[in-house]
Amino acid sequence: MVFSSLFFLYIFFPVAILLYFVSPTLKIKNFVLMLLSLVFYAWGEPIWVLLLIFSAVVDYTNGRIIGKYRGRWQAKAAFVASIAINLGLLATFKYSGFLVENINAVTGLAFPVPSFALPVGISFYTFQTMSYSIDVYRDRVKVQKSFGDFLLFVSLFPQLIAGPILRYAELEEQLHDRKTTPDGFFYGITRFLGGLSKKVLLANYAGAVVNTLFEQGGPIVDLTVPQAWLGILMYAFQIYFDFSGYSDMAIGLGRMFGFQYSENFDHPYVSRSVTEFWRRWHISLSSFFRDYVYIPLGGNRRLQVRNMFVVWALTGLWHGASWNFVLWGLYYFAILLIEKYLFKRVLEKIPRFFSWFYAFFAALIGWVFFYFTDLGRAGQMFMTLFGAGNGGLWNIETRVLFTNNIFLVLICAVACTPLVQNIARRFISDFKEKKIPAGVYGSVAIVANTVMLLLCTASLVGSTYNPFIYFRF
Amino acid sequence: MKSANKWYIAAALCFLLPFFSFGVTSIFDTDAEVSTLENRALKQRPEFSVETLFSGTYTREFEEYYSDTFPLRDFFMGVNQQLSKIYFFTPAG
C-alpha cells in the first residue's frame, strides 16, 4: 500500500487511528500497530511479508545470541550470520539478476538470469535490522527481549516502504516509552498533509512532464536543448518532492503515534556545495553509510580516498541494480574528492549565487545518470543538453512547453526553498508566544490542512499518473 | 497550556472528520457503474479468491475499484480539472 492512495487515506488511515487510540495501554497499542503494519505490507506484498518476518526473526535471534555470549566466539558468529543473511537477502532479491547478466556478458556464457520481483522496501528494512545487529554487537544498544517489540521496529508502517532508514538505537526507548501529545498529533497531521501535497500536487505533475518528454516522444537526441534542460529540471523536482514528501508523511504519521523520527531531507537544492547537498539529501542513508561503512573502514584517518570510493560505489548500488546507479555514485565520489582537495575554499569565497548555481548544476547532471538506466540514452541526453543533439535550440513545441509549465516550475522552485517552512514555524512560534490568538491559529491551520486534503483527494481521484518510484530501491 | 491543548484536540478532531466521514460513506454508499462524465465503465468490486489475494491482483484491483467509486467523484474530478488548468497553463488567444 502506498500513502498516496485513496484507499490508504480514507480506509486504512482512519481505521489505524481508531484502533490505536481506543487501545488502552501502550503494550496493546504496540501490538495493534504491529498488526496494522503487517497488514499494510501484506496488502501490496502478500507473499513477501513472510520475508519481512523472517528477517525480523533472524536478527532478533542473533541479537539474543550476541547478548548471551558477549565476548565469545558465538557472539561473533551470530553477528556474522546476521550481516550475511541480510546482505544475502538483498543480494538474492535485488542484485542476482544484475550479477548474472554481467557474468554472462563478460564470460560469454549463458547462465539463466534469475528475475525476482523486488520485495518493496527490502533495501530499507534490511538496513534497519542490520543497524540493530551491529549496534548490539558493539554494545551500543540493549538486546531486545520481546520479539513483538522487535517486529514492531522492523515493520513499523510509516517508514517501512520508503524510509527514512530508522536505527534501532533511535527507537529503542520510544518502543516502550512514548506519548502522543495533542500538539504532537496536530503537528503530525499537518506534516503528513504537507508531504502528501508534495507528492501528489508537485511530484506527480512534474513527473508527468518528465514522462512526456523522455518516454513518450521520439529519441532523446531529437529534443531541443531547452527541452532537455527543462526535462531534467522537472525530474530533479519530481524525485525531491516524491522522496522528501514520502519522508514527511512518514515523520508525520510517526508523530501521530508518538514516535520522533530524525529528519531525512533539509532543502537540498539550496546547497552551495555538493558536500552540503549530501548533508541535506536523504540524511538517514548517508549517515548510515558514514557510521556503518566509512568510519569502520578507517574514516578520514586511514585510506580516506579508498573509503570514500567504497561508500559512494555502495551508495550508488543501493539505489538500484544497474550500472547507471554505480556511475551516479562514482560521479559524486569524484566531485566530492575535487571539492575536498581543490575548491572548498573557493566555494566559500565566491558570491552565493555562483556557489549555489554550481551545486545545483552538479545535482542536475547527477540526475541524468540516475534517470537513464540505459547508458546509451544517458549519452544521447548529454549530447542534447550540451547542444550536440539534432533538435536545435528552439521550436514551436519548446515554446508551448515552456508557457504551459511556467507556473508549475515557479511553484516547484519556491517549494524547494525553506520559505514555506519558515512561515509555518514563525506562525507556530507567534502562537506559542501568544502574539496571535488561538482561534486565528486554529482556523488558519484547519483551513490550510483542509485545502491540502481537498486538492490531494481531487488529484488522486482525477489523475491516472501516480507513479511509485521506489520499486528499485 | 491546558487551553492550547484543547485547541489542538479540537483542531485534530475537526481535521480527522473528513477522513472518517468519507471513509464511512465510501463503504456504505451505492457504487456507480458508469461515469457519464468520462463516458466509461467504472471498475467494479473484484471477486475474491485465494489465488488473486496471494498474487496481489485482488488488492490492486480493489484499490482501483475504490478510487473509481469514491464518493463525490465528479466533484473531485472538477476540482482536479481546475488545478490542472493552473499547472498546465495555456494563455488565452
XYZ file of C-alpha atoms in Angstrom:
566
model
C 0.000 0.000 0.000
C 1.274 3.493 -0.650
C 0.316 6.592 1.329
C -0.708 8.491 -1.746
C -3.768 6.394 -2.480
C -7.397 6.980 -1.630
C -7.650 3.584 -0.039
C -4.857 4.390 2.395
C -6.159 7.857 3.198
C -9.800 7.032 3.729
C -9.825 3.424 4.888
C -6.513 2.311 6.303
C -5.559 5.576 7.993
C -8.848 6.191 9.876
C -9.048 2.536 10.915
C -5.440 2.658 12.134
C -6.032 5.846 14.129
C -9.230 4.482 15.628
C -7.795 1.104 16.658
C -4.629 2.686 18.009
C -6.321 5.282 20.148
C -9.034 3.025 21.573
C -6.308 0.639 22.753
C -5.920 1.357 26.457
C -2.249 0.598 27.172
C 0.979 1.098 25.284
C 1.531 -2.670 25.169
C -1.768 -3.152 23.352
C -1.123 -0.088 21.184
C 2.210 -1.608 20.135
C 0.555 -4.892 19.315
C -2.164 -3.176 17.278
C 0.415 -1.070 15.442
C 2.439 -4.171 14.618
C -0.613 -5.987 13.210
C -1.600 -2.913 11.218
C 1.929 -2.669 9.834
C 1.913 -6.287 8.710
C -1.455 -5.811 7.028
C -0.142 -2.638 5.395
C 2.827 -4.513 3.977
C 0.905 -7.654 3.078
C -1.636 -5.575 1.175
C 0.957 -4.901 -1.506
C 3.243 -7.891 -0.930
C 1.067 -10.794 0.242
C 3.904 -13.303 -0.077
C 6.942 -11.225 0.773
C 5.532 -10.221 4.126
C 6.915 -13.607 5.183
C 10.372 -12.437 4.152
C 9.972 -9.372 6.342
C 9.017 -11.551 9.299
C 11.857 -13.937 8.508
C 14.305 -11.037 8.510
C 12.974 -9.922 11.894
C 13.239 -13.452 13.321
C 16.842 -13.759 12.138
C 18.009 -10.510 13.667
C 16.009 -10.956 16.836
C 17.547 -14.401 17.374
C 21.049 -13.268 16.534
C 20.633 -10.327 18.884
C 19.725 -12.693 21.704
C 22.741 -14.908 20.948
C 25.092 -11.927 20.817
C 23.777 -10.748 24.173
C 24.099 -14.147 25.784
C 27.604 -14.961 24.599
C 29.069 -11.478 24.637
C 32.821 -11.539 24.039
C 32.872 -15.184 22.997
C 33.055 -16.733 19.552
C 29.326 -17.489 19.478
C 28.558 -13.770 19.571
C 30.878 -13.133 16.666
C 29.310 -15.994 14.705
C 25.802 -14.658 15.326
C 26.894 -11.200 14.248
C 28.444 -12.501 11.039
C 25.361 -14.632 10.389
C 23.071 -11.645 10.797
C 25.037 -9.478 8.364
C 25.444 -12.354 5.903
C 21.743 -13.175 5.910
C 20.647 -9.550 5.492
C 23.105 -8.896 2.707
C 22.253 -12.304 1.281
C 18.580 -11.365 1.065
C 19.477 -8.122 -0.659
C 21.900 -9.882 -2.982
C 19.371 -12.527 -3.939
C 16.357 -10.340 -4.470
C 17.954 -7.183 -5.700
C 21.283 -7.986 -7.290
C 21.265 -11.590 -8.512
C 19.814 -10.741 -11.925
C 22.280 -7.912 -12.412
C 25.216 -10.048 -11.310
C 24.408 -12.986 -13.585
C 23.792 -10.685 -16.540
C 27.228 -9.178 -16.096
C 28.900 -12.554 -15.643
C 27.239 -13.698 -18.849
C 28.346 -10.559 -20.644
C 31.962 -10.864 -19.509
C 32.416 -14.609 -19.961
C 30.148 -15.125 -22.922
C 28.356 -17.895 -21.036
C 24.611 -18.096 -20.768
C 23.581 -18.767 -17.199
C 19.839 -18.369 -16.767
C 19.242 -14.854 -15.403
C 17.223 -15.001 -12.184
C 14.424 -12.498 -12.094
C 12.910 -11.917 -8.698
C 10.284 -9.287 -8.223
C 11.954 -6.937 -5.763
C 10.017 -7.029 -2.487
C 9.011 -3.455 -1.720
C 11.087 -1.728 0.924
C 13.642 -4.530 1.265
C 16.554 -2.097 0.985
C 15.129 -0.082 3.837
C 14.195 -2.782 6.285
C 17.311 -4.916 5.848
C 19.363 -1.813 6.692
C 17.216 -1.176 9.734
C 17.638 -4.690 11.076
C 21.369 -4.634 10.325
C 21.743 -1.457 12.350
C 20.319 -3.399 15.277
C 22.681 -6.376 14.987
C 25.712 -4.116 14.552
C 24.788 -1.919 17.486
C 24.036 -4.888 19.746
C 27.380 -6.398 18.803
C 29.163 -3.137 19.571
C 27.236 -2.983 22.849
C 25.642 0.333 21.942
C 22.058 -0.830 22.469
C 20.492 -3.360 24.804
C 19.294 -6.698 23.475
C 15.573 -6.584 22.683
C 13.973 -9.423 24.615
C 10.462 -9.018 23.242
C 10.003 -10.347 19.724
C 6.799 -8.345 19.394
C 8.591 -5.079 20.072
C 11.372 -6.023 17.677
C 8.929 -6.927 14.930
C 7.207 -3.605 15.551
C 10.502 -1.796 14.989
C 11.148 -3.707 11.759
C 7.667 -3.442 10.320
C 6.530 -0.017 11.589
C 4.443 1.047 8.621
C 5.126 4.781 8.454
C 8.694 4.320 7.223
C 8.564 0.705 6.057
C 8.425 1.258 2.317
C 10.472 4.337 1.555
C 12.338 5.359 4.677
C 13.697 7.258 6.486
C 16.015 4.405 7.489
C 15.498 4.272 11.229
C 18.121 2.891 13.509
C 17.139 0.709 16.359
C 19.133 2.957 18.715
C 16.867 5.844 17.769
C 13.671 3.946 18.601
C 14.862 1.760 21.477
C 13.402 3.937 24.214
C 10.389 5.032 22.214
C 9.138 1.479 21.737
C 8.084 1.277 25.359
C 8.044 4.896 26.439
C 6.262 7.422 24.267
C 3.166 9.559 24.339
C 1.049 11.234 21.702
C 0.526 14.825 22.778
C -2.311 16.898 21.287
C 0.102 19.323 19.657
C 2.291 16.435 18.501
C -0.711 14.820 16.870
C -1.713 18.051 15.206
C 1.846 18.597 14.016
C 1.826 15.042 12.682
C -1.322 15.590 10.641
C -0.048 18.828 9.194
C 3.311 17.322 8.387
C 1.646 14.319 6.767
C -0.543 16.504 4.590
C 2.381 18.705 3.626
C 4.221 15.597 2.483
C 1.195 14.245 0.665
C 0.838 17.558 -1.152
C 4.485 17.488 -2.183
C 3.982 14.034 -3.634
C 0.555 14.423 -5.218
C 0.414 18.118 -6.113
C 4.046 18.660 -7.146
C 5.945 15.432 -7.820
C 3.204 13.769 -9.876
C 2.748 16.824 -12.086
C 6.478 17.332 -12.547
C 6.771 13.633 -13.271
C 4.116 13.836 -15.956
C 6.230 16.409 -17.814
C 9.320 14.197 -17.489
C 7.333 11.275 -18.794
C 6.035 13.195 -21.802
C 9.487 14.475 -22.736
C 11.632 11.414 -22.127
C 9.309 8.461 -22.566
C 6.505 9.368 -24.932
C 8.303 11.386 -27.557
C 10.873 10.320 -30.076
C 14.538 9.666 -29.339
C 16.219 11.899 -26.762
C 18.601 13.375 -29.368
C 15.633 14.934 -31.142
C 14.740 17.159 -28.194
C 15.770 20.782 -28.315
C 18.394 21.968 -25.829
C 15.901 23.832 -23.592
C 13.503 20.872 -23.668
C 16.240 18.594 -22.389
C 17.138 21.005 -19.588
C 13.525 21.502 -18.609
C 13.068 17.737 -18.564
C 15.976 17.131 -16.220
C 14.919 20.075 -14.045
C 11.454 18.562 -13.768
C 12.988 15.237 -12.834
C 15.012 16.970 -10.120
C 11.739 18.389 -8.793
C 9.915 15.087 -9.103
C 12.425 12.982 -7.239
C 12.908 15.559 -4.496
C 9.212 16.163 -3.834
C 8.393 12.497 -4.155
C 11.094 11.280 -1.833
C 11.075 14.091 0.713
C 7.278 14.126 0.604
C 7.286 10.449 1.478
C 9.686 11.143 4.364
C 7.456 13.966 5.586
C 4.460 11.638 5.534
C 6.444 9.036 7.471
C 7.616 11.569 10.058
C 4.081 12.936 10.391
C 2.455 9.518 10.775
C 5.126 8.507 13.247
C 4.424 11.601 15.300
C 0.706 10.786 15.431
C 1.652 7.503 17.094
C 4.058 9.326 19.411
C 7.321 8.494 17.607
C 10.005 11.080 16.915
C 11.924 10.276 13.743
C 15.018 12.174 12.631
C 14.734 14.442 9.633
C 15.664 12.935 6.285
C 15.814 15.990 3.984
C 16.772 19.584 4.654
C 16.114 21.595 1.492
C 18.972 20.067 -0.521
C 18.541 22.361 -3.518
C 19.614 25.453 -1.600
C 23.061 23.909 -1.027
C 26.145 25.849 -2.011
C 28.398 22.861 -2.492
C 27.948 19.201 -3.329
C 29.282 18.332 0.118
C 26.462 20.402 1.584
C 23.950 18.804 -0.787
C 24.764 15.398 0.631
C 24.373 16.664 4.170
C 20.839 17.690 3.231
C 19.745 14.870 0.891
C 18.495 11.503 2.231
C 20.300 12.111 5.519
C 19.382 8.734 7.029
C 21.097 6.881 4.173
C 24.310 8.915 4.107
C 24.647 8.759 7.867
C 24.065 5.009 7.741
C 26.929 4.581 5.300
C 29.076 7.002 7.306
C 28.591 5.183 10.600
C 28.491 1.593 9.409
C 30.889 1.623 6.446
C 33.047 4.737 6.218
C 34.126 5.018 9.835
C 34.702 1.259 10.379
C 36.894 1.263 7.233
C 39.095 3.904 8.827
C 37.162 7.076 8.034
C 39.415 10.014 7.352
C 42.237 8.641 9.436
C 43.312 5.837 7.145
C 42.968 5.439 3.360
C 40.341 8.149 3.157
C 40.104 8.149 -0.637
C 39.553 4.412 -0.755
C 36.916 4.667 1.971
C 35.104 7.388 0.088
C 35.243 5.323 -3.065
C 33.707 2.305 -1.360
C 30.965 4.352 0.268
C 29.948 6.081 -2.947
C 30.031 2.947 -5.066
C 27.775 1.299 -2.471
C 25.509 4.346 -2.226
C 25.058 4.182 -5.977
C 24.392 0.469 -5.990
C 21.913 0.762 -3.129
C 19.658 2.827 -5.388
C 19.289 0.070 -7.926
C 20.964 -2.912 -9.507
C 22.214 -1.226 -12.633
C 25.470 0.344 -13.805
C 23.993 3.792 -14.158
C 23.472 3.963 -10.388
C 27.063 2.926 -9.775
C 28.172 5.657 -12.180
C 25.934 8.107 -10.361
C 27.627 7.199 -7.057
C 31.111 7.429 -8.522
C 30.265 10.755 -10.131
C 29.613 12.078 -6.634
C 32.791 10.417 -5.362
C 34.765 12.328 -7.981
C 33.097 15.659 -7.308
C 33.368 15.353 -3.544
C 37.041 14.489 -3.876
C 37.676 17.515 -6.065
C 35.713 19.728 -3.736
C 37.575 18.472 -0.708
C 41.072 18.936 -2.079
C 40.682 21.726 -4.581
C 37.918 24.206 -4.369
C 36.318 24.040 -0.985
C 37.920 27.416 -0.180
C 36.903 28.916 -3.496
C 33.251 27.980 -2.967
C 33.242 29.702 0.387
C 34.612 32.908 -1.107
C 32.670 33.411 -4.322
C 29.229 35.105 -4.254
C 26.376 32.905 -3.034
C 24.688 32.761 -6.397
C 27.664 31.174 -8.120
C 28.271 28.537 -5.492
C 24.552 27.704 -5.446
C 24.469 27.523 -9.224
C 27.449 25.196 -9.290
C 25.937 22.828 -6.714
C 22.525 22.774 -8.394
C 24.086 22.217 -11.798
C 26.099 19.313 -10.395
C 22.912 17.786 -8.974
C 21.112 18.101 -12.342
C 23.952 16.356 -14.146
C 23.803 13.689 -11.463
C 20.103 13.111 -12.154
C 20.906 12.326 -15.778
C 22.953 9.330 -14.613
C 20.205 8.469 -12.174
C 17.233 8.732 -14.515
C 18.558 6.989 -17.600
C 19.173 3.371 -16.651
C 20.185 2.783 -20.259
C 23.655 4.263 -20.675
C 23.124 4.785 -24.398
C 20.169 7.051 -23.689
C 22.166 8.833 -20.979
C 24.827 9.530 -23.608
C 22.201 10.912 -26.016
C 20.871 13.063 -23.207
C 24.300 14.575 -22.504
C 24.757 15.342 -26.189
C 21.378 17.028 -26.316
C 21.945 19.016 -23.124
C 25.169 20.453 -24.459
C 23.948 21.244 -27.939
C 25.204 18.228 -29.873
C 21.741 16.747 -30.429
C 19.539 17.002 -33.519
C 16.784 19.106 -32.011
C 18.393 22.513 -32.334
C 17.865 25.391 -29.949
C 14.218 26.309 -30.239
C 10.948 25.401 -31.927
C 7.203 25.856 -31.510
C 6.828 22.814 -29.249
C 9.505 24.186 -26.969
C 7.682 27.489 -26.657
C 4.385 25.747 -25.884
C 6.099 23.501 -23.369
C 7.601 26.456 -21.536
C 4.404 28.529 -21.442
C 2.350 25.534 -20.319
C 4.591 24.734 -17.427
C 5.624 28.173 -16.276
C 3.512 28.091 -13.104
C 4.457 24.551 -12.279
C 8.153 25.440 -12.495
C 7.695 28.551 -10.367
C 5.675 26.756 -7.687
C 8.159 23.904 -7.563
C 11.103 26.302 -7.358
C 9.570 28.165 -4.413
C 8.651 24.881 -2.728
C 12.320 23.814 -2.845
C 13.322 26.714 -0.607
C 12.771 26.828 3.156
C 10.257 29.678 2.669
C 7.051 27.771 3.454
C 8.644 26.022 6.411
C 9.908 29.327 7.811
C 6.491 30.933 7.538
C 4.859 27.948 9.267
C 7.472 27.964 12.038
C 7.094 31.692 12.585
C 3.345 31.248 12.755
C 3.624 28.477 15.349
C 6.121 30.369 17.493
C 3.964 33.509 17.363
C 1.064 31.420 18.586
C 3.112 29.920 21.401
C 4.253 33.378 22.480
C 0.591 34.389 22.415
C 1.136 37.014 19.718
C -1.765 35.560 17.764
C -4.937 34.239 19.374
C -5.619 30.517 19.422
C -8.808 30.963 17.380
C -6.938 32.538 14.467
C -4.166 29.986 14.675
C -6.596 27.086 14.795
C -8.735 28.315 11.918
C -5.790 29.047 9.650
C -4.298 25.642 10.384
C -7.575 23.832 9.780
C -8.287 25.721 6.563
C -4.772 25.108 5.253
C -4.981 21.418 6.048
C -8.454 21.040 4.581
C -7.410 22.737 1.352
C -4.386 20.445 1.060
C -6.554 17.391 1.660
C -9.207 18.542 -0.804
C -6.682 19.197 -3.567
C -4.806 15.959 -2.958
C -8.032 13.953 -2.979
C -9.161 15.656 -6.160
C -5.849 14.980 -7.778
C -5.881 11.335 -6.726
C -9.444 10.855 -7.959
C -8.820 12.649 -11.219
C -5.363 11.748 -12.333
C -4.081 8.489 -13.589
C -0.425 9.389 -13.232
C 0.693 8.433 -9.737
C 3.919 6.518 -10.119
C 5.708 4.751 -7.314
C 9.381 5.399 -7.870
C 10.933 3.337 -5.103
C 10.329 -0.005 -6.699
C 14.041 -0.237 -7.434
C 15.333 0.785 -4.038
C -1.001 25.185 28.108
C -4.239 23.450 29.064
C -6.300 25.730 26.859
C -3.827 25.287 23.995
C -4.261 21.548 24.341
C -7.996 21.917 23.990
C -7.443 23.806 20.761
C -5.162 21.177 19.416
C -7.597 18.408 20.237
C -10.476 20.311 18.647
C -8.396 21.065 15.572
C -7.214 17.479 15.272
C -10.758 16.142 15.568
C -12.018 18.686 13.072
C -9.396 17.502 10.792
C -9.978 13.786 11.243
C -13.635 14.314 10.427
C -13.313 14.289 6.616
C -11.187 11.134 6.740
C -13.771 9.298 8.789
C -16.864 10.612 7.050
C -15.570 9.936 3.552
C -14.230 6.604 4.689
C -17.571 5.502 6.100
C -19.525 6.907 3.161
C -17.240 5.192 0.688
C -18.065 1.852 2.283
C -21.825 2.216 2.569
C -22.832 4.237 -0.493
C -24.080 2.549 -3.621
C -21.420 2.416 -6.286
C -21.962 3.883 -9.712
C -21.239 1.563 -12.582
C -20.532 4.033 -15.313
C -19.137 7.537 -15.345
C -21.189 9.745 -17.646
C -18.574 12.494 -17.283
C -15.801 10.303 -18.612
C -18.026 8.082 -20.710
C -16.583 4.828 -19.481
C -17.456 1.866 -17.308
C -16.103 2.124 -13.787
C -14.205 -0.679 -12.116
C -16.403 -2.992 -10.102
C -15.555 -4.742 -6.869
C -13.227 -7.622 -7.782
C -14.221 -11.152 -6.940
C -12.366 -12.564 -4.049
C -10.329 -15.706 -4.417
C -7.361 -17.082 -2.543
C -5.246 -17.060 -5.693
C -5.877 -13.428 -6.557
C -5.238 -12.481 -2.930
C -1.833 -14.125 -2.863
C -0.805 -12.940 -6.297
C -1.583 -9.370 -5.219
C -4.108 -8.758 -8.008
C -7.060 -8.730 -5.629
C -5.723 -5.860 -3.522
C -4.631 -3.933 -6.601
C -7.988 -4.267 -8.314
C -9.726 -3.457 -5.074
C -7.823 -0.160 -4.863
C -8.718 0.671 -8.450
C -12.342 -0.099 -7.740
C -12.138 2.010 -4.605
C -10.800 5.086 -6.452
C -13.268 4.648 -9.294
C -16.284 4.634 -6.996
C -15.101 7.237 -4.496
C -17.906 9.451 -3.101
C -18.385 12.798 -4.915
C -16.182 11.528 -7.683
C -17.496 14.003 -10.260
C -16.974 16.926 -7.887
C -13.371 15.930 -7.254
C -12.802 15.441 -10.967
C -13.959 19.018 -11.466
C -11.607 20.364 -8.803
C -8.791 18.429 -10.378
C -9.536 19.936 -13.767
C -9.290 23.433 -12.300
C -5.996 22.519 -10.709
C -4.651 21.149 -13.961
C -5.527 24.422 -15.650
C -3.195 26.287 -13.321
C -0.447 23.787 -13.799
C -0.988 23.323 -17.460
C -1.138 26.964 -18.337
C -2.482 27.959 -21.736
C -2.617 31.722 -22.291
C -5.869 32.983 -23.804
C -5.792 33.692 -27.524
